[in-house]
Amino acid sequence: KSDDCQFVSIIDFTARQSQVKRWAGRATLNNFNLLEHAARVACSVDVFLQVNSKELNFSTEEELQTLRYALYHDYPEVLLNDTPSPVKAKYPDLDVLLKEIEGEIMEFLDLTETKNIKFICKIVDIKDCLYEAKQEKLLGNQDPEFDLVINGYAATFAKQVAKFAGVDQSIVDKLKEIGLEMLRKAAE
């Protein structure tokens, strides 16, 4: 594909992110969309990298690639929408197909996907879900899905640590520390 075509596709995809609603069509009191979510994840990753730059010892290129991955991590949802995890668990063939299509979209973006980069972005992504769930609860949304996100965070974090075995332990420790602080605030 030409550079012009790729640029137009990325601009179009970015604009379309604002039309993709979060929480797979659940009734929300906030009007969360994919573009806002991607911006929060990218900003949170940037802050994480800056605060922990000495300990992480990432090169400038690794930081850039981590930020790019954070910014574009949900681009496949522009085409595929947000498929809830329970649906993917019930229909594993659908999950395999979605992952294949997601892989093709991410390949188009030419992103670097090391374990450390994917882990940082995945945990920050989950933390943003925790943020959105907390916002819903603060506004009085009684949907039990939001309680599940808040109460299930520690188990979700542990599952991701196991999934990304071999990730730098200092990254795991720093992200765990931030997650525990978010849980304390969510409980307030």
Coordinates of C-alpha atoms in Angstrom, one line a residue:
K1 CA 0.0 0.0 0.0
S2 CA 1.1 3.5 -0.7
D3 CA 2.1 5.8 2.1
D4 CA -0.8 8.2 1.2
C5 CA -3.3 5.3 1.3
Q6 CA -1.9 4.2 4.7
F7 CA -2.1 7.7 6.1
V8 CA -5.7 8.1 4.9
S9 CA -6.7 4.8 6.4
I10 CA -5.1 5.7 9.8
I11 CA -6.9 9.1 9.8
D12 CA -10.2 7.4 8.9
F13 CA -9.8 4.7 11.5
T14 CA -8.9 7.3 14.2
A15 CA -12.0 9.3 13.3
R16 CA -14.2 6.2 13.4
Q17 CA -13.0 5.3 16.9
S18 CA -15.2 8.1 18.3
Q19 CA -18.2 6.2 17.0
V20 CA -17.4 2.9 18.6
K21 CA -19.1 2.7 22.0
R22 CA -17.4 0.9 24.9
W23 CA -18.9 -1.8 27.0
A24 CA -20.4 -3.8 24.1
G25 CA -23.7 -1.9 24.0
R26 CA -24.3 -2.1 27.8
A27 CA -26.4 0.7 29.2
T28 CA -23.8 3.2 30.5
L29 CA -24.4 6.6 32.1
N30 CA -21.2 7.9 30.6
N31 CA -20.8 7.9 26.8
F32 CA -17.4 6.1 26.7
N33 CA -16.0 5.6 23.2
L34 CA -13.0 3.9 21.8
L35 CA -11.1 7.1 20.9
E36 CA -11.3 8.5 24.4
H37 CA -10.2 5.1 25.8
A38 CA -7.2 4.9 23.4
A39 CA -6.2 8.5 24.4
R40 CA -6.4 7.6 28.1
V41 CA -4.4 4.4 27.7
A42 CA -1.7 6.2 25.6
C43 CA -1.5 9.1 28.1
S44 CA -1.3 6.6 31.0
V45 CA 1.4 4.6 29.3
D46 CA 3.4 7.8 28.7
V47 CA 3.2 8.8 32.4
F48 CA 4.1 5.2 33.4
L49 CA 7.2 5.3 31.1
Q50 CA 8.3 8.8 32.3
V51 CA 7.9 8.0 36.0
N52 CA 9.7 4.7 35.7
S53 CA 12.2 5.5 32.9
K54 CA 15.4 5.0 35.0
E55 CA 14.2 1.6 36.4
L56 CA 12.8 0.4 33.0
N57 CA 15.9 1.3 31.1
F58 CA 13.9 1.5 27.8
S59 CA 15.6 3.0 24.8
T60 CA 13.9 6.0 23.1
E61 CA 12.8 3.5 20.4
E62 CA 11.2 1.1 22.9
E63 CA 9.3 4.0 24.5
L64 CA 8.1 5.2 21.1
Q65 CA 7.0 1.7 20.2
T66 CA 5.2 1.2 23.5
L67 CA 3.3 4.5 23.0
R68 CA 2.4 3.5 19.4
Y69 CA 1.1 0.2 20.6
A70 CA -0.9 1.9 23.4
L71 CA -2.4 4.4 20.9
Y72 CA -3.4 1.8 18.3
H73 CA -4.1 -1.3 20.6
D74 CA -7.9 -1.3 19.9
Y75 CA -7.9 -0.4 16.2
P76 CA -9.4 -3.8 15.3
E77 CA -12.5 -2.8 17.2
V78 CA -13.2 -0.1 14.6
L79 CA -14.1 -3.0 12.2
L80 CA -15.0 -5.7 14.7
N81 CA -16.6 -3.7 17.5
D82 CA -16.2 -4.7 21.1
T83 CA -16.8 -8.4 21.6
P84 CA -17.3 -9.2 25.3
S85 CA -14.9 -11.7 26.9
P86 CA -17.8 -14.1 28.0
V87 CA -18.9 -14.3 24.3
K88 CA -15.4 -15.2 23.2
A89 CA -15.1 -17.8 26.0
K90 CA -18.4 -19.4 25.0
Y91 CA -17.5 -19.5 21.3
P92 CA -13.8 -20.3 21.0
D93 CA -14.0 -20.6 17.2
L94 CA -15.2 -17.0 17.0
D95 CA -12.4 -15.9 19.3
V96 CA -9.8 -17.6 17.1
L97 CA -11.3 -15.9 14.0
L98 CA -11.4 -12.5 15.7
K99 CA -7.7 -12.9 16.8
E100 CA -6.7 -13.7 13.2
I101 CA -8.5 -10.6 11.9
E102 CA -7.1 -8.5 14.7
G103 CA -3.6 -9.7 13.8
E104 CA -4.0 -8.7 10.2
I105 CA -5.1 -5.2 11.2
M106 CA -2.2 -4.8 13.7
E107 CA 0.2 -6.1 11.1
F108 CA -1.0 -3.3 8.8
L109 CA 0.0 -0.8 11.4
D110 CA 3.5 -2.3 11.6
L111 CA 3.7 -2.3 15.4
T112 CA 6.5 -3.7 17.5
E113 CA 4.9 -6.2 19.9
T114 CA 7.5 -7.4 22.5
K115 CA 6.2 -9.1 25.6
N116 CA 7.0 -6.1 27.7
I117 CA 5.2 -3.7 25.4
K118 CA 2.1 -5.8 25.1
F119 CA 2.0 -6.4 28.9
I120 CA 2.3 -2.8 29.8
C121 CA -0.4 -1.8 27.3
K122 CA -2.7 -4.7 28.4
I123 CA -2.5 -3.8 32.1
V124 CA -3.0 -0.1 31.4
D125 CA -5.9 -1.1 29.2
I126 CA -7.4 -3.1 32.1
K127 CA -6.8 -0.2 34.5
D128 CA -8.8 2.0 32.1
C129 CA -11.7 -0.4 32.3
L130 CA -11.4 -0.2 36.1
Y131 CA -11.5 3.6 35.7
E132 CA -14.6 3.5 33.5
A133 CA -16.3 1.0 35.9
K134 CA -15.6 3.3 38.8
Q135 CA -17.1 6.3 36.9
E136 CA -20.3 4.3 36.2
K137 CA -20.6 3.3 39.9
L138 CA -20.1 6.9 41.0
L139 CA -23.0 8.0 38.7
G140 CA -25.2 5.3 40.2
N141 CA -25.1 2.6 37.5
Q142 CA -26.2 -0.6 39.2
D143 CA -25.3 -3.0 36.4
P144 CA -23.4 -5.8 38.1
E145 CA -20.9 -5.9 35.2
F146 CA -19.1 -2.9 36.7
D147 CA -18.9 -4.5 40.1
L148 CA -17.4 -7.6 38.4
V149 CA -14.7 -5.4 36.8
I150 CA -13.8 -3.7 40.1
N151 CA -13.9 -6.9 42.2
G152 CA -12.2 -9.0 39.7
Y153 CA -9.2 -6.8 39.0
A154 CA -6.7 -8.7 41.1
A155 CA -7.6 -12.0 39.5
T156 CA -7.5 -10.4 36.0
F157 CA -4.0 -8.9 36.8
A158 CA -2.7 -12.3 38.0
K159 CA -4.1 -14.0 34.8
Q160 CA -2.2 -11.5 32.6
V161 CA 1.0 -12.0 34.6
A162 CA 0.7 -15.7 33.9
K163 CA -0.2 -15.2 30.3
F164 CA 2.8 -12.9 29.7
A165 CA 5.3 -15.1 31.6
G166 CA 8.8 -13.8 31.2
V167 CA 7.9 -10.1 31.4
D168 CA 10.4 -8.0 33.2
Q169 CA 9.6 -8.3 37.0
S170 CA 10.1 -4.6 37.7
I171 CA 7.4 -3.8 35.2
V172 CA 5.0 -6.3 36.9
D173 CA 5.8 -4.8 40.3
K174 CA 5.3 -1.2 39.2
L175 CA 2.0 -1.9 37.4
K176 CA 0.8 -4.0 40.4
E177 CA 1.5 -1.1 42.7
I178 CA -0.5 1.3 40.5
G179 CA -3.3 -1.2 40.2
L180 CA -3.6 -1.7 44.0
E181 CA -3.8 2.1 44.4
M182 CA -6.6 2.3 41.8
L183 CA -8.5 -0.5 43.7
R184 CA -8.2 1.4 47.0
K185 CA -9.6 4.5 45.2
A186 CA -12.4 2.4 43.6
A187 CA -13.4 1.1 47.0
E188 CA -13.8 4.7 48.4

